[in-house]
Every structure is written in C-alpha cells, then in structure tokens.
Coordinates of C-alpha atoms in Angstrom, one line a residue:
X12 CA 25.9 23.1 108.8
X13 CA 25.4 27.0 108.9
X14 CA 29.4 28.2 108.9
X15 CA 32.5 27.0 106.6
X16 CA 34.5 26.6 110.2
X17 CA 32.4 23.9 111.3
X18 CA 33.8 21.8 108.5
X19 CA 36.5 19.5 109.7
X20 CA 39.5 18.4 107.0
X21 CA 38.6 14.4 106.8
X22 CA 34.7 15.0 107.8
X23 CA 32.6 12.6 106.1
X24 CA 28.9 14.2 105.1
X25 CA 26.0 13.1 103.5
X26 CA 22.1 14.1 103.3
X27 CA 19.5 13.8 106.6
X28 CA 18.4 10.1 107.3
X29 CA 21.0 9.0 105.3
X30 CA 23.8 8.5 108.4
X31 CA 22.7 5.0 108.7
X32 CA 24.2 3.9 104.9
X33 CA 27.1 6.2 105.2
X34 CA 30.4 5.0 106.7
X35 CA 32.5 7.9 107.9
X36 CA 36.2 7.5 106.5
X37 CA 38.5 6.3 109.6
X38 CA 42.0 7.6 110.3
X39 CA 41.7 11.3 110.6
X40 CA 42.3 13.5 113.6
X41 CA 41.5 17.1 114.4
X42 CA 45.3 19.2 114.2
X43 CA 46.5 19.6 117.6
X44 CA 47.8 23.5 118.3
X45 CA 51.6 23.4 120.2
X46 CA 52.2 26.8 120.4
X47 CA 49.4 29.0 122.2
X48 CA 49.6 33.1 122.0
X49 CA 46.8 35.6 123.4
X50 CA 45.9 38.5 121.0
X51 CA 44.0 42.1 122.0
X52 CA 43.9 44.7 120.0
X53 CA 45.9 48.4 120.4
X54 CA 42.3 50.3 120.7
X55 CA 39.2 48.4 121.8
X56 CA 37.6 50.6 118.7
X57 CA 39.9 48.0 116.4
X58 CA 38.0 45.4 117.9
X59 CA 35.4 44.2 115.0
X60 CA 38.3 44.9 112.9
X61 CA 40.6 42.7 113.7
X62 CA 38.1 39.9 114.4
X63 CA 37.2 40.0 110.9
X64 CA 40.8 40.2 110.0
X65 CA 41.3 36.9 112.0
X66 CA 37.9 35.3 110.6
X67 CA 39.7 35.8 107.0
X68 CA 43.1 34.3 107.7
X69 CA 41.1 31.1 109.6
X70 CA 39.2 30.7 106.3
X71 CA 42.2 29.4 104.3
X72 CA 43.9 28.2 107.6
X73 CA 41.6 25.1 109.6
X74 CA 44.7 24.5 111.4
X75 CA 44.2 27.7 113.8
X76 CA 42.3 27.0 116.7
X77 CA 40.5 30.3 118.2
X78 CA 39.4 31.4 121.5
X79 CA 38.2 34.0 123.0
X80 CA 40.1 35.8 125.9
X81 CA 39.5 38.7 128.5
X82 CA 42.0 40.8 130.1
X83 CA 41.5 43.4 132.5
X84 CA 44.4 46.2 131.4
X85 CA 44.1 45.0 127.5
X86 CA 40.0 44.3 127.2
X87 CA 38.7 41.6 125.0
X88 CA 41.0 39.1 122.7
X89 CA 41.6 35.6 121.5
X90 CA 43.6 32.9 123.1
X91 CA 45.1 31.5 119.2
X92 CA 46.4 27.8 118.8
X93 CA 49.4 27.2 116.4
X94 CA 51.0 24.3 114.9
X95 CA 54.5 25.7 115.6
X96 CA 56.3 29.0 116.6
X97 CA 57.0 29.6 112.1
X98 CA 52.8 29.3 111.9
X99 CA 52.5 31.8 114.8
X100 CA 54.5 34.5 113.4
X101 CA 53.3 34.2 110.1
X102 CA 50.2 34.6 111.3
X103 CA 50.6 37.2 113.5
X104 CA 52.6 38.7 110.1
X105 CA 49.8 38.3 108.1
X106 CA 47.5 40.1 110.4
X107 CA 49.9 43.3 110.6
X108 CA 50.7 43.4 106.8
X109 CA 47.7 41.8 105.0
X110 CA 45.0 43.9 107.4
X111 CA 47.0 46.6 108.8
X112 CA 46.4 45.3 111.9
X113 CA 47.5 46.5 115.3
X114 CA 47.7 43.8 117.9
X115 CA 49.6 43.0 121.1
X116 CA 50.7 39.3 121.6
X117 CA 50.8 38.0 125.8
X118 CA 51.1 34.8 127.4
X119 CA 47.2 33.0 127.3
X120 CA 46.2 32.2 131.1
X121 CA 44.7 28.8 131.3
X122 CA 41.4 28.0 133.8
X123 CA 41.5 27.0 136.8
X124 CA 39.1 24.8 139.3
X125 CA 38.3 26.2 143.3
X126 CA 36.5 23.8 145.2
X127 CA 34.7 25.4 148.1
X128 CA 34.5 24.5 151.4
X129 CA 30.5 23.3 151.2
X130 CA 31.2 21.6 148.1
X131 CA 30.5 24.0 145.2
X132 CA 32.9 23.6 142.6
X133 CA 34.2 26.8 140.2
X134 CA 36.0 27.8 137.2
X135 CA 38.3 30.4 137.4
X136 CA 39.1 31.8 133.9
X137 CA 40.3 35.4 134.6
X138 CA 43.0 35.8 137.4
X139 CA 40.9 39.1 139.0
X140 CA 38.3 36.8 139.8
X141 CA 41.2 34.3 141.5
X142 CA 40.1 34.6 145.8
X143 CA 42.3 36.1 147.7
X144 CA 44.4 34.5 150.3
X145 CA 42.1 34.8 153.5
X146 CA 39.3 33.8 151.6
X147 CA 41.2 30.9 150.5
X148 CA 42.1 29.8 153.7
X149 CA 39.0 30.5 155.3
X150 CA 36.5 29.0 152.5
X151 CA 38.4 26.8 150.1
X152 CA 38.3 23.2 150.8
X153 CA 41.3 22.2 147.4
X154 CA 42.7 24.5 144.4
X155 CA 43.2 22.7 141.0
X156 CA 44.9 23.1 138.1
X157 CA 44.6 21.4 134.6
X158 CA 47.0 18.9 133.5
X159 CA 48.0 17.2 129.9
X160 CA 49.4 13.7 129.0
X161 CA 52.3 14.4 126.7
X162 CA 54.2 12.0 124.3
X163 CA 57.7 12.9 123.6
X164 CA 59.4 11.0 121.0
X165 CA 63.3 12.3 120.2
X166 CA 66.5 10.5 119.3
X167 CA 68.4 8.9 122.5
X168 CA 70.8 11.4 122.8
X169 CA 68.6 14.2 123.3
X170 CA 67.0 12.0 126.9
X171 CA 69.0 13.6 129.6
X172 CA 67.8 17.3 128.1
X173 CA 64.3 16.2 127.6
X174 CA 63.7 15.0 130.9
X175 CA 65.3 17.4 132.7
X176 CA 63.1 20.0 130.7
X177 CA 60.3 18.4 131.3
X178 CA 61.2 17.9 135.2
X179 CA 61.9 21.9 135.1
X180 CA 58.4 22.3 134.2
X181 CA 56.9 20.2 137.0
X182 CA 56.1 17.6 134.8
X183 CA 55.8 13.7 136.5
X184 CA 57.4 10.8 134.6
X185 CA 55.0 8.0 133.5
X186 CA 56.3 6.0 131.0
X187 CA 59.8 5.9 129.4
X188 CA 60.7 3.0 126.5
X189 CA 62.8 2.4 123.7
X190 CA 61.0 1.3 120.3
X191 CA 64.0 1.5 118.5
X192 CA 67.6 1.0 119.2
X193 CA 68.0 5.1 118.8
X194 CA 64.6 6.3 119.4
X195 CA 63.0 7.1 122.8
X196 CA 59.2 7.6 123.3
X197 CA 58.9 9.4 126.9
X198 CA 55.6 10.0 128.5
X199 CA 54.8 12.9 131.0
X200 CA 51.8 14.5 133.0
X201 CA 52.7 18.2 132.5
X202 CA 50.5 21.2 133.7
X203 CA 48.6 22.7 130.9
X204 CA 50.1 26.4 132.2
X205 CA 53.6 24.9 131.3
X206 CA 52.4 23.9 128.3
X207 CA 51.3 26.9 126.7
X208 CA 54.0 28.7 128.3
X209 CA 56.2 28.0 124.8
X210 CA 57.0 24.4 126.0
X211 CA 56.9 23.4 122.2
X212 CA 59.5 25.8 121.2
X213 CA 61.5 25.0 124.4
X214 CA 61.4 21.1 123.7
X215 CA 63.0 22.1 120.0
X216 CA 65.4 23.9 121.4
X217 CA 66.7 21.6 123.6
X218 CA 66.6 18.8 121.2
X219 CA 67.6 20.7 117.7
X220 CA 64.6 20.5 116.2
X221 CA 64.5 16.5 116.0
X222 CA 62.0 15.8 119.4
X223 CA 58.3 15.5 118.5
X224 CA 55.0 16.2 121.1
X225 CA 52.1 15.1 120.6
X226 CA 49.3 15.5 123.8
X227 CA 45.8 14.7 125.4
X228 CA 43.9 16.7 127.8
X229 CA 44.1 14.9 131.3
X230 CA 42.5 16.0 134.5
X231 CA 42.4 18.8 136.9
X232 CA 44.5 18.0 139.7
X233 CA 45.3 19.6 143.5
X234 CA 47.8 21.6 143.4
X235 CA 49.7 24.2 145.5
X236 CA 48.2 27.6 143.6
X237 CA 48.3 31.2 143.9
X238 CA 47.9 34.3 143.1
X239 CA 51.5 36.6 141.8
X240 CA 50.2 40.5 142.2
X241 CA 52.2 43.8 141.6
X242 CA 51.9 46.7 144.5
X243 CA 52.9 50.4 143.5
X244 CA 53.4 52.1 146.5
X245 CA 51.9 49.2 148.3
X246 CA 48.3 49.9 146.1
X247 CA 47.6 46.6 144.3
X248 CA 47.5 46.9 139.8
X249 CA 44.8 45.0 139.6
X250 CA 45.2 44.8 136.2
X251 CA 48.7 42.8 136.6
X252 CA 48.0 39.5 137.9
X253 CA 48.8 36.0 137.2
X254 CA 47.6 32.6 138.7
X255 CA 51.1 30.4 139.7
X256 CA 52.5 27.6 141.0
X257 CA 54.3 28.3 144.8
X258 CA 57.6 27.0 143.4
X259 CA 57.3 29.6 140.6
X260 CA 56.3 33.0 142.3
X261 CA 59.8 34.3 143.3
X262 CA 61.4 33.7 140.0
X263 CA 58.4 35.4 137.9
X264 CA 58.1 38.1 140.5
X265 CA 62.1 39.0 139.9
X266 CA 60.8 39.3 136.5
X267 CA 57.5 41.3 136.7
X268 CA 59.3 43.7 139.1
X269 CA 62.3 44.3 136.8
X270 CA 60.0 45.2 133.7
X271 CA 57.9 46.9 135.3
X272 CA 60.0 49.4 136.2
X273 CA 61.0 50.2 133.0
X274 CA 57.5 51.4 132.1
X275 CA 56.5 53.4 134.7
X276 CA 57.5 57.1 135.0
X277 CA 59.9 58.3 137.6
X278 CA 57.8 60.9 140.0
X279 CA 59.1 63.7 142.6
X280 CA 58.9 60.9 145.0
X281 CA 60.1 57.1 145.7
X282 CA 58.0 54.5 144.0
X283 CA 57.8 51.6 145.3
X284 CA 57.2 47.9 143.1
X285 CA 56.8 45.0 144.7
X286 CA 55.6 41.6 143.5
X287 CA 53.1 39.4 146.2
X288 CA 52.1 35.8 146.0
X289 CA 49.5 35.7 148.2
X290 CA 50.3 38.0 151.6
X291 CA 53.7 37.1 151.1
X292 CA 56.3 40.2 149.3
X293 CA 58.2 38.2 146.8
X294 CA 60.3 40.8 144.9
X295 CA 60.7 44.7 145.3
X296 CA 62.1 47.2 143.1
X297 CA 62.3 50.9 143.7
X298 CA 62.3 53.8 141.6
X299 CA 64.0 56.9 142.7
X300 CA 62.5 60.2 142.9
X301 CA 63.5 63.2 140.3
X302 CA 66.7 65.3 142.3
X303 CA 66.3 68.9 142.8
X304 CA 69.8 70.2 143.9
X305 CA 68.3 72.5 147.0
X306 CA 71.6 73.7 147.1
X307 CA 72.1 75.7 144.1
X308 CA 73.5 79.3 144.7
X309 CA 74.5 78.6 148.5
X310 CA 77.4 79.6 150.5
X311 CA 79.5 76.4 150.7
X312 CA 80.1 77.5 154.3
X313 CA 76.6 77.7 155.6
X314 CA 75.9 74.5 156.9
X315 CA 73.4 75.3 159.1
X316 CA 71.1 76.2 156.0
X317 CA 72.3 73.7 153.9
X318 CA 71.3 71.2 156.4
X319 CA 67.8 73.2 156.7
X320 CA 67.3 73.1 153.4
X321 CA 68.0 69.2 152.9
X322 CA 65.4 68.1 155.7
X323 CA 63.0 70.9 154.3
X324 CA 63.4 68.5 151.3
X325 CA 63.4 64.8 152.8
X326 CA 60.0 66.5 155.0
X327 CA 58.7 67.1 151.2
X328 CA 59.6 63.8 149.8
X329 CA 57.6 61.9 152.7
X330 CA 54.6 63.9 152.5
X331 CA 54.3 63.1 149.0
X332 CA 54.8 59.6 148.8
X333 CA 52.3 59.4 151.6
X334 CA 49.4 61.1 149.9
X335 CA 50.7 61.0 146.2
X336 CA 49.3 58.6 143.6
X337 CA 51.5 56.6 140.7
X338 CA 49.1 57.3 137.8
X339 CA 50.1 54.0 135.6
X340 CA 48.6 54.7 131.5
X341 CA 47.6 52.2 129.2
X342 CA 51.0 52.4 127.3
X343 CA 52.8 51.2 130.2
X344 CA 50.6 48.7 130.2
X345 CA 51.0 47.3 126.9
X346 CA 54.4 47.3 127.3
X347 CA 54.4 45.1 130.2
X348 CA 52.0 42.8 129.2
X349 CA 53.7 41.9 125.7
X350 CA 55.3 38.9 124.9

C-alpha cells in the first residue's frame, strides 16, 4: 500500500505470504455516497490548489468518494460523493473557509453507452462527445443509460409520496413488502442520472426525513436518449449541453432558456435562445435589442420622416442580427452552470 486513501475503514492487513493464516473481519461495507456534486475551480490556475485542498479534507474524511470530471465551459474538476446534503455543504464550507478556496458547484453528468451499428460498443462520458442526431440515426444500432437498484425503507404513511416520487423520476417498481405492521421496504430500478440529480434530498423531503436509501449499481439499459443544446442566434454553445431523457427535454429546456437569459448581455440587436433536443426547438426565449428613440428632436407632424427614420432603423436592426455575433464570457457561464 503506497497512499493512506487506499486504506478502507474495516480492512483487515497483515504481512506478504501471510494471507493464507489471516481471516479478514466480516461485516463491513465500503460507505455508499447519496448526494453527488461536480466541483471546478473559478481559474484553471487554482487548479493544483484546490486539488490539494480536497486531498487534505479526504484525509480525515474516508467517507468522500472523489472523481474526476471535465467540462467544456468550466475545464477540469471532480464529480464528489456525499453521505447527505449536511456533509456536502460542510464540505464545500470547509473548502471555501479552511483553504480559501474558489469553487463552482454543477450537476455531475453520468456516462453513457452508444452501440454502433457494426457492433462496436462506446462510452460516452462528456456530452460534446454525445453524436448528433443524423449520425444517430444513420449509425447507431441502441443508446443506453446506466441504471441503479434502490431500497427504500420509510414508515407506511409516507408510500403514496414515495412511489409517486420515485415514478416521477422514471423509476420501475420491483418489489414492494411490509416487514412490519408500519414499516415498508420498496424496491425500484431508477436511472443513475435521476439519482444523482439530488434524489436523496428529494426522497427526505417528501418523507420528513424518516425514508432511508440504500442502492447497487445495476445495468445499462436501452433507453430513449438525447442530446438538450442551447442556440444563440441559431449558433449552437457548445459548451451548454446535457445528455436527457425524451420525456425530460421540454421541461429542462423551459429552464435552460429562462436562465440563460439572465446572463447574457442585451446587444443593439434581438438575441435569440433556444433550447434543441436533437433537431427538434424545445424552448425559445428572446432578448430585446437596446432602444434608441430615432425620434428625438423631430417635428411631431412630419410623418413622412418619422416613418423614414423608423425603417432606416428596423433596416439597421436586421443587418446586424444577420452578420453580428453574441460574444457569451466565461462569467456568464459560471453563472449558468451553478447549482
């Protein structure tokens, strides 16, 4: 053993070519993480910094399961594994007070599996890499996604919440039994995107805090994929994508649209935001252009220049939204992509 992290709590050790007469100590298990947050730094330059930063905290903290995670508008990071939502934000606390540390928590993405038409199979990690939508027809024999077996255990009363929770995350029912006259265990194949999409702190909402999860990694399994996009002024921000289910693109792309556009700058011409799943337009937001009042100083009877001066204007306004370019910064970037 050459690192302290490969040291598991309940690890039995002893010396070489002595495994044989050593019995390793039964009943222990490896914590499992519930609540899963990407981390990049502010400035790429912070990089080794904060890596050491994390390195420290894991030290006197096994539970912490680390990751590391590429994004395309953000750079490198970590994809970090919690015990609950409390643990995450101490952590993250820790990190910003302890270390001085500037960070920017996202949504992790999850992997997924493209099986191609001559039999090759693939792991997509990073959504850019994701084909597009003619290739997908054209090349790609079955998209997959990874899924978890989940074990729900709550009080009775909480069932009907539960279940339709679980249901609302595209979860399929496997099991369902009663162990005690109050207590319900419920059992569930749920995507692993839903999962680390805060289902743990979801589940305790919905259930005060008394519903316990426990999980194993399942299989990757078909499913109806794609990939959600923004378009400013119909010019894809490649930097902005996201892997989803079908049922979920409209809803997400409401959202993505709606943010958006409160972190990009308003320009002398119309901006244009839409979200696309696939070919398909699945949202649109637009962002008017700056008003100059042409009419300042005029003669309010001339309306034969006033209406000059208002095509004049509209002529203007076209000609720069056709050959003007929505310059998006890395602030507005950040912005977007936090949690």
């Amino acid at each position: 053993m050459k690192r302290s992290q490969e040291a598991k709590v309940g690890d039995t050790y002893t010396t070489v070519g002595s495994e044989s007469l050593v019995e390793a100590l039964p009943g222990f298990e490896e914590p499992k993480s519930m609540v899963f947050v990407a981390a990049y730094p502010v400035d790429q330059g912070d990089y080794g910094h904060l890596e050491d930063s994390i390195n420290q905290i894991v030290l006197n903290d096994r539970s912490v399961t680390l990751q590391k995670e590429s994004s395309e508008a953000l750079g490198a990071g970590w994809r970090l594994g919690f015990l609950g939502t409390l643990h995450c934000s101490v952590f993250e606390d820790r990190l910003r007070q302890e270390h001085g540390a500037s960070i920017i928590i996202t949504p992790p993405t999850v992997p997924f599996k493209v099986i191609w038409v001559n039999g090759k199979e693939e792991i997509i990690r990073n959504p850019a890499e994701f084909p597009d939508s003619d290739i997908v027809r054209a090349r790609v024999a079955e998209l997959q996604e990874p899924y978890v077996s989940v074990t729900i255990t709550m009080p009775e009363e909480y069932l009907g919440k539960v279940i339709e929770l679980c249901e609302g995350n595209r979860g399929e029912q496997t099991e369902l039994q009663f162990f005690t006259a109050t207590q319900v265990i419920l059992k569930y194949d749920l995507p692993l995107a839903q999962l680390v999409d805060d289902f743990f702190g979801k589940l305790k909402g919905v259930s005060k805090g008394y519903a316990s999860l426990d999980y194993e990694e399942a299989e990757f399994r078909r499913s109806n994929i794609v990939k959600l996009q923004l378009l400013v002024n119909k010019f894809p921000v490649d930097a902005v994508s996201r892997v989803v289910h079908t049922s979920q693109a409209e809803r997400l792309g409401r959202q993505w649209v709606t943010k958006f556009k409160t972190h990009v700058d308003r320009q002398l011409f119309e901006v244009v935001i839409q979200a696309t799943a696939g070919k398909r337009i699945v949202a649109r937001e637009t962002l008017k252009p700056f008003h100059k009042n042409v009419l300042h100083g005029l003669n309010g009877t001339d309306l034969s220049r006033r209406k000059k001066l208002l095509e004049r204007q509209k002529e203007g306004r076209k000609k720069l939204k056709t050959f003007g370019n929505v310059t998006v910064d890395h602030k507005a970037f950040r912005g977007f992509l936090a949690k």
